[in-house]
XYZ file of C-alpha atoms in Angstrom:
203
model
C 0.035 0.045 -0.053
C 3.117 2.210 0.500
C 3.734 2.264 -3.126
C 6.967 0.204 -2.529
C 6.144 -2.238 -5.475
C 5.623 0.283 -8.128
C 8.780 1.993 -7.177
C 10.693 -1.117 -7.374
C 9.340 -1.763 -10.808
C 10.227 1.881 -12.156
C 13.613 1.387 -10.572
C 14.146 -1.916 -12.297
C 12.637 -0.826 -15.469
C 15.558 2.339 -15.223
C 18.125 0.034 -14.509
C 17.279 -2.826 -16.814
C 15.266 -1.301 -19.570
C 16.160 -4.019 -22.224
C 14.781 -6.576 -19.627
C 11.029 -8.184 -19.854
C 9.285 -7.060 -17.138
C 6.215 -9.700 -15.939
C 4.346 -9.100 -12.878
C 1.621 -10.919 -11.139
C -0.658 -8.309 -9.295
C -3.148 -8.947 -6.866
C -6.044 -6.791 -7.963
C -9.079 -5.597 -5.634
C -12.151 -7.470 -5.958
C -15.796 -6.685 -5.301
C -16.851 -9.146 -2.654
C -13.176 -9.696 -0.759
C -11.580 -6.572 0.298
C -9.113 -6.634 3.211
C -8.212 -3.052 3.423
C -10.101 0.164 3.093
C -7.723 1.888 0.709
C -7.456 -1.269 -1.753
C -9.085 0.858 -4.453
C -6.815 3.446 -4.151
C -3.805 1.330 -4.139
C -5.128 -0.381 -7.249
C -5.787 3.154 -9.225
C -2.392 4.494 -8.326
C -0.580 1.500 -9.337
C -2.191 0.683 -12.523
C -0.452 3.803 -14.288
C 3.035 2.285 -13.007
C 1.882 -1.327 -14.444
C 0.840 0.336 -17.640
C 4.229 2.260 -18.340
C 6.934 0.043 -16.610
C 5.815 -3.491 -16.898
C 5.774 -5.570 -20.274
C 3.056 -8.715 -19.062
C 0.737 -8.131 -16.046
C -0.982 -11.340 -14.982
C -4.145 -10.214 -12.805
C -5.145 -12.268 -9.815
C -7.760 -11.558 -7.168
C -8.631 -13.186 -4.032
C -12.249 -13.557 -4.671
C -11.488 -15.825 -7.843
C -8.907 -17.725 -5.804
C -11.488 -18.096 -2.870
C -14.058 -19.333 -5.394
C -11.907 -21.847 -6.694
C -11.000 -23.080 -2.915
C -14.575 -23.179 -2.172
C -16.435 -24.374 -5.172
C -13.842 -26.543 -7.327
C -11.507 -27.749 -4.567
C -14.051 -28.108 -1.907
C -12.172 -26.360 0.933
C -14.208 -25.047 4.053
C -11.813 -22.949 5.477
C -9.030 -21.915 2.887
C -5.854 -20.087 4.241
C -3.608 -17.931 2.239
C -1.271 -20.849 1.851
C -4.182 -22.476 -0.146
C -4.369 -19.326 -2.222
C -0.559 -18.880 -2.725
C -0.505 -22.388 -3.632
C -3.035 -21.707 -6.674
C -0.763 -18.674 -7.641
C 2.526 -20.725 -7.625
C 1.119 -23.482 -9.784
C -0.108 -20.547 -12.129
C 3.247 -18.971 -12.037
C 5.050 -22.365 -12.359
C 2.783 -22.830 -15.480
C 3.669 -19.425 -17.190
C 7.453 -19.613 -16.786
C 7.564 -23.348 -17.728
C 8.971 -21.990 -20.856
C 12.164 -21.014 -19.024
C 12.825 -24.328 -17.641
C 11.900 -26.782 -20.118
C 12.275 -26.824 -23.907
C 9.240 -25.903 -25.922
C 8.221 -25.261 -29.528
C 6.123 -22.093 -29.136
C 6.050 -19.186 -26.840
C 9.721 -20.280 -25.660
C 10.504 -17.233 -23.735
C 8.524 -14.319 -22.061
C 9.460 -12.174 -24.741
C 7.800 -14.476 -27.449
C 4.935 -14.453 -25.239
C 4.585 -10.687 -25.146
C 5.116 -10.653 -28.791
C 2.118 -12.887 -29.583
C -0.149 -12.051 -26.940
C 0.187 -8.257 -26.775
C -1.942 -6.416 -29.737
C -0.975 -2.901 -28.468
C 1.838 -1.856 -26.215
C -0.467 -0.727 -23.279
C -2.855 -3.763 -23.659
C -0.687 -6.202 -21.393
C -2.868 -7.040 -18.848
C -3.704 -11.029 -18.974
C -6.232 -13.167 -17.216
C -5.137 -16.767 -16.150
C -7.067 -19.700 -16.558
C -5.418 -23.001 -15.136
C -5.921 -26.787 -15.208
C -6.125 -28.987 -13.475
C -7.003 -27.373 -10.183
C -5.544 -29.391 -7.287
C -5.415 -28.467 -3.687
C -2.336 -28.387 -1.574
C -0.806 -31.918 -0.683
C -3.473 -33.836 -2.613
C -2.062 -37.133 -3.139
C -4.896 -38.372 -5.617
C -5.404 -37.368 -9.494
C -6.929 -38.155 -12.520
C -4.885 -38.156 -15.737
C -7.001 -35.543 -17.798
C -7.400 -35.699 -21.563
C -6.159 -32.645 -23.878
C -9.927 -31.782 -24.757
C -10.680 -31.797 -20.977
C -7.607 -29.387 -19.999
C -8.436 -27.199 -22.918
C -12.322 -26.900 -21.821
C -11.144 -26.374 -18.046
C -8.581 -23.887 -18.945
C -11.432 -21.427 -20.735
C -13.988 -22.254 -17.998
C -14.849 -19.221 -16.080
C -14.604 -21.246 -12.814
C -10.924 -21.885 -13.642
C -10.019 -18.125 -14.105
C -7.821 -16.568 -11.299
C -9.715 -13.140 -11.792
C -13.210 -12.431 -11.025
C -14.391 -11.791 -14.465
C -16.366 -14.014 -16.727
C -14.950 -14.127 -20.110
C -18.193 -14.974 -21.534
C -19.381 -11.122 -20.917
C -16.394 -10.069 -23.347
C -14.072 -10.750 -25.982
C -11.012 -12.431 -26.376
C -8.098 -10.341 -28.219
C -5.597 -13.033 -27.769
C -5.120 -16.308 -26.092
C -2.156 -18.645 -25.298
C -2.345 -21.940 -23.823
C 0.619 -24.003 -22.500
C 0.577 -27.397 -21.940
C 3.057 -29.636 -19.835
C 3.541 -33.478 -19.891
C 3.195 -36.267 -22.179
C 0.950 -35.350 -25.339
C 1.187 -34.841 -28.925
C 1.282 -31.462 -30.886
C -0.996 -32.618 -33.365
C -3.612 -33.288 -30.608
C -3.189 -30.021 -28.804
C -3.344 -28.069 -32.435
C -6.793 -29.608 -33.039
C -8.235 -28.586 -29.997
C -7.100 -25.011 -30.337
C -8.619 -25.095 -33.930
C -11.397 -26.446 -32.273
C -11.829 -23.666 -29.642
C -11.335 -21.101 -32.152
C -14.265 -22.587 -34.304
C -16.534 -23.388 -31.670
C -16.180 -19.939 -29.769
C -15.482 -17.749 -32.887
C -17.776 -15.162 -31.625
C -15.777 -14.687 -28.516
C -12.776 -13.870 -30.362
C -12.359 -10.326 -31.977
C -12.520 -10.719 -36.034
C -9.632 -8.163 -36.646
C -6.899 -10.073 -35.005
C -6.377 -13.234 -36.832
């Protein structure tokens, strides 16, 4: 709330202007609010994020709590549970830095493919499969199931329903053993089935 985060961003930008700056920012949400001054903090920090960050991943506590309650069926989620979800998302997005990939192989390429206009660099994260902390049981999901979950409003880490807006751009990152052909087919399927949700002027 003191502006320390945005000050750091601007100082880092001054010091390393050629580096990609990617932030994971907790935005205020309508239902879950910890502090009275949350809206002021957000309003004042957005300017710095627009000017000095290259990629801003928007997260909010309301969406994370909803995931814990509805999807993970946790009765009293702690900040540890919320942080687990954020960690999983961060790990997924930065996978390209740790493992070899064919597309979006670094943060710069992600930025080039996802940002239509320089100031429009705020992203929503859809994550699948969602698992709770320390869960031992899991079920192997198919590529169609993972794709469907990624675009589901219940899996978004931001309290906004994508069906009430339009996708300017989208990127899906998969980890694990799966064929590129199957992934490509699913991406084409998503674009064809939901063509009304993607803007026409960005191919």
